[in-house]
């Protein structure tokens, strides 16, 4: 693992052939067989998964064709439409399931995608009933030295002489530190914390 100076990219050796969106489609199909329309609904901006990682409807169908071509999914049936055309149901192959499990083990390379792609991987792993601990530990191993590097860079920058660089570095440092705290919490309790809403029922009046 290397951190390029002046870059927000954490470089790891593994390169994936499928795009994150295609892996997302594959993971959802590993959860349960489905058709393009249903997947597109889940991945719309206001959808269940789209709130984290959205994919435009045309790209959903493009991704399904790619996954089928790569041997990651196969047609498993048809859903007969009442008025519209029949919808093709897809399911994962053994190779597809293996690829998803491997993808969910790999930490996110780009810091700018930490708050989207990393969260997507954690959520998908949970939905598939997989232990997210290997992903969390791998991501933390990448983030910890990056936090130290950002702290050192920020110490070397004069905010009065270089306000733009100082602001960007501070924002990236806050984002990285928040991610590490999130990972530490997930590793400790294995589930997200409940948000505090109002006063405790047992609080004194």
Coordinates of N, CA and C in Angstrom, one line a residue:
X1 N 0.8 -1.2 0.0 CA 0.0 0.0 0.0 C 0.9 1.2 0.0
X2 N 0.6 2.2 -0.9 CA 1.3 3.5 -0.9 C 0.3 4.6 -0.9
X3 N 0.8 5.8 -0.3 CA 0.1 7.0 -0.3 C 0.8 8.0 -1.2
X4 N 0.3 8.4 -2.3 CA 1.0 9.4 -3.1 C 0.9 10.8 -2.5
X5 N 2.1 11.4 -2.3 CA 2.1 12.8 -1.7 C 1.2 13.7 -2.5
X6 N 0.5 14.5 -1.8 CA -0.4 15.5 -2.5 C -1.6 14.9 -3.2
X7 N -1.8 13.6 -3.0 CA -2.9 12.9 -3.6 C -3.9 12.5 -2.6
X8 N -5.2 12.3 -3.0 CA -6.2 11.7 -2.1 C -6.5 10.3 -2.5
X9 N -5.5 9.6 -3.1 CA -5.7 8.2 -3.5 C -4.9 7.3 -2.7
X10 N -5.5 6.3 -2.1 CA -4.8 5.2 -1.4 C -4.6 4.1 -2.4
X11 N -3.4 3.8 -2.8 CA -3.2 2.8 -3.8 C -3.0 1.4 -3.3
X12 N -3.8 0.5 -3.8 CA -3.7 -0.9 -3.4 C -3.4 -1.7 -4.7
X13 N -2.9 -2.9 -4.5 CA -2.4 -3.6 -5.7 C -3.5 -4.2 -6.6
X14 N -4.7 -4.6 -5.9 CA -5.7 -5.3 -6.6 C -6.5 -4.4 -7.5
X15 N -6.7 -4.7 -8.8 CA -7.5 -4.0 -9.7 C -8.8 -4.8 -10.1
X16 N -9.9 -4.2 -10.0 CA -11.1 -4.9 -10.3 C -11.5 -4.7 -11.8
X17 N -12.1 -5.7 -12.4 CA -12.5 -5.5 -13.8 C -13.9 -4.9 -13.8
X18 N -14.8 -5.3 -12.9 CA -16.2 -4.8 -12.9 C -16.2 -3.4 -12.2
X19 N -17.1 -2.6 -12.6 CA -17.3 -1.3 -11.9 C -18.0 -1.5 -10.6
X20 N -17.9 -0.5 -9.7 CA -18.6 -0.6 -8.4 C -20.1 -0.8 -8.6
X21 N -20.7 -0.1 -9.6 CA -22.1 -0.3 -9.9 C -22.4 -1.7 -10.3
X22 N -21.6 -2.3 -11.1 CA -21.8 -3.7 -11.6 C -21.7 -4.6 -10.4
X23 N -20.7 -4.4 -9.5 CA -20.6 -5.2 -8.3 C -21.8 -5.1 -7.4
X24 N -22.3 -3.9 -7.3 CA -23.5 -3.6 -6.5 C -24.7 -4.4 -7.0
X25 N -24.9 -4.4 -8.3 CA -26.0 -5.2 -9.0 C -25.8 -6.7 -8.7
X26 N -24.6 -7.1 -8.8 CA -24.3 -8.5 -8.6 C -24.6 -8.9 -7.1
X27 N -24.2 -8.0 -6.2 CA -24.4 -8.3 -4.8 C -25.9 -8.4 -4.5
X28 N -26.7 -7.5 -5.0 CA -28.1 -7.5 -4.8 C -28.8 -8.8 -5.4
X29 N -28.2 -9.2 -6.5 CA -28.8 -10.5 -7.1 C -28.3 -11.7 -6.2
X30 N -27.2 -11.6 -5.5 CA -26.8 -12.6 -4.6 C -27.7 -12.7 -3.4
X31 N -28.3 -11.5 -3.1 CA -29.2 -11.5 -2.0 C -30.5 -12.2 -2.3
X32 N -31.0 -11.9 -3.5 CA -32.2 -12.6 -4.1 C -32.3 -12.3 -5.6
X33 N -32.8 -13.3 -6.3 CA -33.0 -13.1 -7.7 C -34.0 -12.0 -8.0
X34 N -33.7 -11.3 -9.1 CA -34.6 -10.1 -9.4 C -34.5 -9.8 -10.9
X35 N -35.2 -8.8 -11.3 CA -35.2 -8.3 -12.7 C -34.7 -6.8 -12.7
X36 N -34.4 -6.3 -13.8 CA -33.9 -5.0 -14.0 C -34.7 -3.9 -13.4
X37 N -36.0 -4.0 -13.6 CA -36.9 -2.9 -13.1 C -36.9 -2.8 -11.6
X38 N -36.9 -3.9 -10.9 CA -36.8 -3.9 -9.4 C -35.5 -3.4 -8.9
X39 N -34.4 -3.8 -9.6 CA -33.1 -3.3 -9.2 C -33.0 -1.8 -9.4
X40 N -33.5 -1.3 -10.6 CA -33.4 0.1 -10.9 C -34.2 0.9 -9.8
X41 N -35.3 0.4 -9.3 CA -36.1 1.1 -8.3 C -35.3 1.2 -7.0
X42 N -34.6 0.1 -6.6 CA -33.8 0.1 -5.4 C -32.6 1.1 -5.5
X43 N -32.1 1.2 -6.8 CA -30.9 2.0 -7.0 C -31.2 3.4 -7.5
X44 N -32.5 3.8 -7.5 CA -32.8 5.2 -7.8 C -32.4 6.1 -6.7
X45 N -32.3 7.4 -6.9 CA -31.7 8.3 -5.9 C -32.6 8.2 -4.6
X46 N -33.9 8.0 -4.7 CA -34.7 7.9 -3.5 C -35.0 6.4 -3.1
X47 N -34.2 5.5 -3.7 CA -34.4 4.1 -3.4 C -33.7 3.6 -2.2
X48 N -33.9 2.4 -1.8 CA -33.4 1.8 -0.6 C -31.8 1.8 -0.6
X49 N -31.2 1.5 -1.7 CA -29.8 1.5 -1.9 C -29.3 2.7 -2.5
X50 N -30.1 3.3 -3.4 CA -29.8 4.5 -4.1 C -29.4 5.7 -3.2
X51 N -29.9 5.7 -2.0 CA -29.5 6.8 -1.0 C -28.1 6.7 -0.7
X52 N -27.4 5.6 -0.9 CA -26.0 5.4 -0.7 C -25.2 5.5 -2.0
X53 N -25.7 4.7 -3.0 CA -25.0 4.6 -4.3 C -26.1 4.4 -5.4
X54 N -26.4 5.5 -6.1 CA -27.5 5.4 -7.1 C -26.9 5.1 -8.5
X55 N -27.8 4.4 -9.3 CA -27.4 4.0 -10.7 C -28.6 4.4 -11.5
X56 N -28.4 5.1 -12.6 CA -29.5 5.4 -13.5 C -30.0 4.2 -14.2
X57 N -31.3 4.2 -14.4 CA -32.0 3.0 -15.0 C -31.3 2.4 -16.2
X58 N -31.0 3.2 -17.2 CA -30.3 2.6 -18.4 C -29.0 1.9 -18.0
X59 N -28.3 2.4 -17.0 CA -27.0 1.8 -16.7 C -27.2 0.5 -15.9
X60 N -28.4 0.4 -15.3 CA -28.7 -0.9 -14.6 C -28.8 -2.0 -15.6
X61 N -29.5 -1.7 -16.7 CA -29.7 -2.7 -17.8 C -28.4 -3.0 -18.5
X62 N -27.6 -1.9 -18.7 CA -26.2 -2.1 -19.3 C -25.4 -3.0 -18.4
X63 N -25.4 -2.7 -17.1 CA -24.7 -3.5 -16.1 C -25.1 -5.0 -16.1
X64 N -26.4 -5.2 -16.2 CA -26.9 -6.6 -16.2 C -26.4 -7.4 -17.5
X65 N -26.4 -6.7 -18.6 CA -25.8 -7.3 -19.8 C -24.4 -7.6 -19.7
X66 N -23.6 -6.7 -19.1 CA -22.2 -7.0 -18.9 C -22.0 -8.1 -17.9
X67 N -22.7 -8.2 -16.8 CA -22.6 -9.3 -15.9 C -22.9 -10.6 -16.5
X68 N -23.9 -10.6 -17.4 CA -24.3 -11.9 -18.1 C -23.2 -12.3 -19.0
X69 N -22.7 -11.3 -19.8 CA -21.6 -11.6 -20.7 C -20.4 -12.2 -20.0
X70 N -20.1 -11.6 -18.8 CA -18.9 -12.1 -18.0 C -19.2 -13.4 -17.3
X71 N -20.4 -13.9 -17.4 CA -20.7 -15.2 -16.7 C -20.9 -15.1 -15.2
X72 N -21.3 -13.9 -14.8 CA -21.5 -13.6 -13.4 C -23.0 -13.9 -13.0
X73 N -23.9 -13.7 -13.9 CA -25.3 -14.0 -13.7 C -25.9 -14.8 -14.9
X74 N -27.0 -15.4 -14.7 CA -27.7 -16.1 -15.7 C -29.2 -15.8 -15.6
X75 N -29.9 -16.0 -16.7 CA -31.4 -15.9 -16.7 C -32.0 -17.1 -15.9
X76 N -32.8 -16.8 -15.0 CA -33.4 -17.9 -14.2 C -34.9 -18.0 -14.4
X77 N -35.5 -17.0 -15.1 CA -37.0 -17.1 -15.3 C -37.5 -15.8 -15.9
X78 N -38.8 -15.7 -16.0 CA -39.5 -14.6 -16.5 C -40.7 -14.2 -15.6
X79 N -40.8 -12.9 -15.4 CA -42.0 -12.4 -14.7 C -43.0 -11.8 -15.7
X80 N -44.1 -12.5 -15.9 CA -45.1 -12.0 -16.9 C -45.8 -10.8 -16.5
X81 N -45.7 -9.8 -17.4 CA -46.3 -8.5 -17.1 C -47.7 -8.5 -17.4
X82 N -48.5 -7.7 -16.6 CA -49.9 -7.6 -16.8 C -50.2 -6.8 -18.1
X83 N -49.5 -5.7 -18.3 CA -49.7 -4.8 -19.4 C -48.5 -4.7 -20.3
X84 N -47.3 -4.5 -19.6 CA -46.1 -4.3 -20.3 C -45.4 -5.6 -20.7
X85 N -44.2 -5.5 -21.1 CA -43.4 -6.7 -21.6 C -43.0 -7.6 -20.4
X86 N -42.7 -8.8 -20.7 CA -42.2 -9.7 -19.6 C -40.9 -9.3 -19.1
X87 N -40.6 -9.5 -17.8 CA -39.3 -9.1 -17.2 C -38.4 -10.3 -17.0
X88 N -37.2 -10.2 -17.4 CA -36.2 -11.3 -17.2 C -35.7 -11.3 -15.8
X89 N -35.8 -12.4 -15.2 CA -35.3 -12.6 -13.8 C -33.8 -13.2 -13.9
X90 N -32.9 -12.5 -13.1 CA -31.5 -12.9 -13.1 C -31.1 -13.5 -11.8
X91 N -30.2 -14.4 -11.8 CA -29.6 -14.9 -10.5 C -28.1 -15.1 -10.7
X92 N -27.4 -15.1 -9.6 CA -25.9 -15.2 -9.7 C -25.4 -16.6 -10.0
X93 N -24.3 -16.7 -10.7 CA -23.6 -18.0 -10.9 C -22.6 -18.2 -9.7
X94 N -22.0 -19.3 -9.6 CA -21.0 -19.6 -8.6 C -19.9 -18.6 -8.7
X95 N -19.5 -18.3 -9.9 CA -18.4 -17.3 -10.1 C -18.8 -16.0 -9.7
X96 N -20.1 -15.6 -9.9 CA -20.6 -14.3 -9.4 C -20.6 -14.2 -7.9
X97 N -21.0 -15.2 -7.2 CA -21.0 -15.2 -5.8 C -19.6 -15.1 -5.2
X98 N -18.7 -15.8 -5.8 CA -17.3 -15.7 -5.4 C -16.7 -14.3 -5.6
X99 N -17.0 -13.7 -6.8 CA -16.5 -12.4 -7.1 C -17.0 -11.4 -6.1
X100 N -18.3 -11.5 -5.8 CA -18.9 -10.5 -4.8 C -18.2 -10.6 -3.4
X101 N -18.0 -11.8 -3.0 CA -17.4 -12.0 -1.7 C -16.0 -11.5 -1.6
X102 N -15.2 -11.6 -2.7 CA -13.9 -11.1 -2.8 C -13.9 -9.6 -2.8
X103 N -14.8 -9.0 -3.6 CA -15.0 -7.5 -3.7 C -15.3 -6.9 -2.3
X104 N -16.1 -7.6 -1.6 CA -16.5 -7.1 -0.3 C -15.4 -7.2 0.8
X105 N -14.3 -7.9 0.4 CA -13.2 -7.9 1.3 C -12.2 -6.8 1.1
X106 N -12.2 -6.2 -0.1 CA -11.3 -5.2 -0.5 C -11.6 -3.9 -0.1
X107 N -10.7 -3.1 0.6 CA -10.9 -1.8 1.0 C -11.1 -0.8 -0.1
X108 N -11.7 0.3 0.1 CA -11.9 1.3 -0.9 C -10.5 2.1 -1.2
X109 N -10.2 2.3 -2.4 CA -8.9 2.9 -2.8 C -9.0 4.4 -2.6
X110 N -10.0 5.0 -3.1 CA -10.1 6.5 -3.2 C -10.8 7.1 -2.0
X111 N -10.1 8.1 -1.4 CA -10.6 8.7 -0.2 C -12.0 9.4 -0.5
X112 N -12.1 10.0 -1.7 CA -13.3 10.7 -2.0 C -14.5 9.8 -2.1
X113 N -14.3 8.4 -2.1 CA -15.4 7.5 -2.2 C -15.6 6.8 -0.9
X114 N -14.9 7.2 0.2 CA -15.0 6.6 1.5 C -16.5 6.7 2.0
X115 N -17.1 7.8 1.8 CA -18.4 8.0 2.4 C -19.5 7.5 1.5
X116 N -19.2 6.9 0.4 CA -20.2 6.3 -0.5 C -19.9 4.8 -0.7
X117 N -18.8 4.6 -1.4 CA -18.5 3.2 -1.8 C -18.2 2.3 -0.6
X118 N -17.4 2.8 0.4 CA -17.1 2.0 1.6 C -18.4 1.7 2.3
X119 N -19.3 2.7 2.5 CA -20.5 2.5 3.2 C -21.4 1.5 2.5
X120 N -21.4 1.6 1.1 CA -22.1 0.6 0.3 C -21.6 -0.8 0.6
X121 N -20.3 -1.0 0.6 CA -19.8 -2.3 0.8 C -20.2 -2.9 2.2
X122 N -20.2 -2.0 3.2 CA -20.5 -2.5 4.6 C -22.0 -2.9 4.6
X123 N -22.9 -2.1 4.0 CA -24.3 -2.4 3.9 C -24.6 -3.6 3.1
X124 N -24.0 -3.8 2.0 CA -24.2 -5.0 1.2 C -23.7 -6.2 1.9
X125 N -22.6 -6.1 2.6 CA -22.1 -7.3 3.3 C -23.1 -7.7 4.4
X126 N -23.7 -6.7 5.1 CA -24.7 -7.0 6.1 C -25.9 -7.6 5.5
X127 N -26.3 -7.1 4.4 CA -27.5 -7.7 3.7 C -27.3 -9.1 3.3
X128 N -26.1 -9.4 2.9 CA -25.8 -10.8 2.5 C -25.5 -11.7 3.7
X129 N -25.5 -11.2 4.9 CA -25.2 -12.0 6.0 C -23.8 -12.3 6.2
X130 N -22.9 -11.5 5.6 CA -21.5 -11.7 5.7 C -20.9 -10.9 6.8
X131 N -19.8 -11.4 7.4 CA -19.1 -10.7 8.5 C -18.3 -9.5 7.8
X132 N -18.7 -8.3 8.2 CA -18.0 -7.1 7.6 C -16.6 -6.9 8.2
X133 N -16.2 -7.7 9.3 CA -15.0 -7.4 10.0 C -13.8 -7.4 9.1
X134 N -13.6 -8.3 8.2 CA -12.4 -8.3 7.3 C -12.3 -7.0 6.5
X135 N -13.4 -6.5 6.0 CA -13.4 -5.2 5.2 C -13.1 -4.1 6.2
X136 N -13.7 -4.0 7.3 CA -13.5 -3.0 8.3 C -12.0 -2.9 8.7
X137 N -11.4 -4.0 9.0 CA -10.0 -4.1 9.4 C -9.1 -3.7 8.3
X138 N -9.4 -4.1 7.0 CA -8.6 -3.7 5.9 C -8.7 -2.2 5.6
X139 N -9.9 -1.7 5.7 CA -10.1 -0.2 5.5 C -9.3 0.6 6.6
X140 N -9.4 0.1 7.8 CA -8.7 0.8 8.9 C -7.2 0.8 8.7
X141 N -6.7 -0.3 8.2 CA -5.3 -0.4 8.0 C -4.8 0.6 6.9
X142 N -5.7 0.9 6.0 CA -5.3 1.9 5.0 C -5.5 3.3 5.5
X143 N -6.6 3.5 6.3 CA -6.9 4.9 6.8 C -5.9 5.4 7.8
X144 N -5.4 4.5 8.7 CA -4.6 5.0 9.8 C -3.4 5.7 9.4
X145 N -2.5 5.2 8.5 CA -1.4 5.9 8.1 C -1.7 7.2 7.2
X146 N -2.9 7.1 6.6 CA -3.3 8.3 5.8 C -3.7 9.4 6.7
X147 N -4.3 9.1 7.8 CA -4.6 10.2 8.8 C -3.3 10.8 9.4
X148 N -2.3 10.0 9.6 CA -1.1 10.5 10.1 C -0.4 11.4 9.1
X149 N -0.5 11.0 7.8 CA 0.1 11.8 6.8 C -0.6 13.1 6.6
X150 N -1.9 13.1 6.7 CA -2.7 14.4 6.7 C -2.4 15.3 7.8
X151 N -2.2 14.7 9.0 CA -1.9 15.5 10.2 C -0.5 16.2 10.0
X152 N 0.4 15.4 9.5 CA 1.8 16.0 9.3 C 1.7 17.1 8.2
X153 N 1.0 16.9 7.1 CA 0.9 17.9 6.1 C 0.2 19.1 6.6
X154 N -0.8 19.0 7.5 CA -1.5 20.2 8.0 C -0.6 21.0 8.9
X155 N 0.3 20.3 9.6 CA 1.2 21.0 10.5 C 2.2 21.8 9.7
X156 N 2.5 21.4 8.5 CA 3.4 22.1 7.7 C 2.8 23.3 6.9
X157 N 1.5 23.4 6.9 CA 0.9 24.5 6.1 C 0.5 25.6 7.0
X158 N 0.8 26.8 6.6 CA 0.4 28.1 7.3 C -1.0 28.5 6.7
X159 N -2.0 28.4 7.6 CA -3.4 28.7 7.1 C -3.5 30.2 6.6
X160 N -2.6 31.1 7.1 CA -2.7 32.5 6.6 C -2.1 32.6 5.3
X161 N -1.0 31.9 5.0 CA -0.4 32.0 3.7 C -1.0 31.1 2.7
X162 N -1.5 29.9 3.1 CA -2.1 28.9 2.2 C -3.5 28.5 2.7
X163 N -4.4 29.4 2.7 CA -5.7 29.1 3.3 C -6.5 28.0 2.5
X164 N -6.4 28.0 1.2 CA -7.1 27.0 0.4 C -6.6 25.6 0.8
X165 N -5.3 25.4 0.7 CA -4.7 24.1 1.0 C -5.0 23.7 2.4
X166 N -4.9 24.6 3.3 CA -5.2 24.3 4.7 C -6.6 23.8 4.9
X167 N -7.6 24.5 4.3 CA -9.0 24.1 4.4 C -9.2 22.8 3.8
X168 N -8.7 22.5 2.6 CA -8.8 21.2 2.0 C -8.2 20.1 2.9
X169 N -7.0 20.3 3.4 CA -6.4 19.3 4.2 C -7.2 19.0 5.5
X170 N -7.7 20.1 6.1 CA -8.5 19.9 7.3 C -9.8 19.1 7.0
X171 N -10.4 19.4 5.9 CA -11.6 18.7 5.6 C -11.3 17.2 5.3
X172 N -10.3 16.9 4.6 CA -9.9 15.6 4.3 C -9.5 14.8 5.6
X173 N -8.9 15.5 6.5 CA -8.5 14.9 7.8 C -9.7 14.6 8.7
X174 N -10.7 15.6 8.7 CA -11.9 15.3 9.5 C -12.7 14.1 8.9
X175 N -12.7 14.0 7.6 CA -13.4 12.9 6.9 C -12.7 11.6 7.3
X176 N -11.4 11.6 7.2 CA -10.7 10.4 7.4 C -10.8 9.9 8.9
X177 N -10.7 10.9 9.8 CA -10.8 10.6 11.2 C -12.2 10.1 11.6
X178 N -13.2 10.7 11.0 CA -14.6 10.2 11.2 C -14.8 8.8 10.7
X179 N -14.2 8.5 9.6 CA -14.3 7.1 9.1 C -13.6 6.1 10.0
X180 N -12.5 6.5 10.5 CA -11.8 5.6 11.5 C -12.6 5.4 12.7
X181 N -13.3 6.4 13.2 CA -14.1 6.3 14.4 C -15.3 5.4 14.1
X182 N -15.9 5.5 12.9 CA -17.0 4.7 12.5 C -16.6 3.2 12.5
X183 N -15.4 3.0 11.9 CA -14.9 1.6 11.8 C -14.6 1.0 13.2
X184 N -14.0 1.8 14.1 CA -13.8 1.4 15.4 C -15.1 1.0 16.1
X185 N -16.1 1.8 15.9 CA -17.4 1.5 16.6 C -18.0 0.2 16.0
X186 N -17.9 0.1 14.7 CA -18.5 -1.2 14.1 C -17.7 -2.4 14.5
X187 N -16.4 -2.3 14.7 CA -15.6 -3.4 15.1 C -15.9 -3.7 16.6
X188 N -16.2 -2.7 17.4 CA -16.5 -2.9 18.8 C -17.8 -3.6 19.1
X189 N -18.8 -3.0 18.4 CA -20.2 -3.5 18.7 C -20.8 -4.3 17.6
X190 N -20.3 -4.2 16.4 CA -20.8 -5.0 15.3 C -22.1 -4.4 14.7
X191 N -22.6 -3.3 15.1 CA -23.8 -2.7 14.6 C -23.8 -1.2 14.8
X192 N -24.5 -0.4 14.0 CA -24.5 1.0 14.1 C -25.1 1.5 15.4
X193 N -24.7 2.6 15.9 CA -25.2 3.2 17.2 C -26.5 3.8 16.9
X194 N -27.4 3.7 17.9 CA -28.7 4.4 17.8 C -28.5 5.9 18.1
X195 N -29.2 6.7 17.2 CA -29.1 8.1 17.4 C -30.0 8.5 18.6
X196 N -29.5 9.5 19.3 CA -30.2 10.0 20.5 C -31.4 10.9 20.0
X197 N -32.6 10.5 20.5 CA -33.8 11.3 20.1 C -34.5 11.7 21.4
X198 N -34.4 13.0 21.7 CA -35.1 13.5 22.8 C -34.5 13.0 24.1
X199 N -35.2 13.3 25.2 CA -34.7 12.9 26.5 C -35.0 11.5 26.8
X200 N -34.2 10.9 27.7 CA -34.4 9.5 28.1 C -35.7 9.5 28.9
X201 N -36.4 8.3 28.8 CA -37.6 8.2 29.6 C -37.4 8.2 31.1
X202 N -36.2 7.8 31.5 CA -35.8 7.8 32.9 C -35.2 9.1 33.4
X203 N -35.1 10.1 32.5 CA -34.5 11.4 32.8 C -35.4 12.1 33.8
X204 N -34.7 12.8 34.7 CA -35.5 13.5 35.7 C -36.2 14.7 35.1
X205 N -37.3 15.0 35.6 CA -38.1 16.2 35.0 C -37.7 17.4 35.7

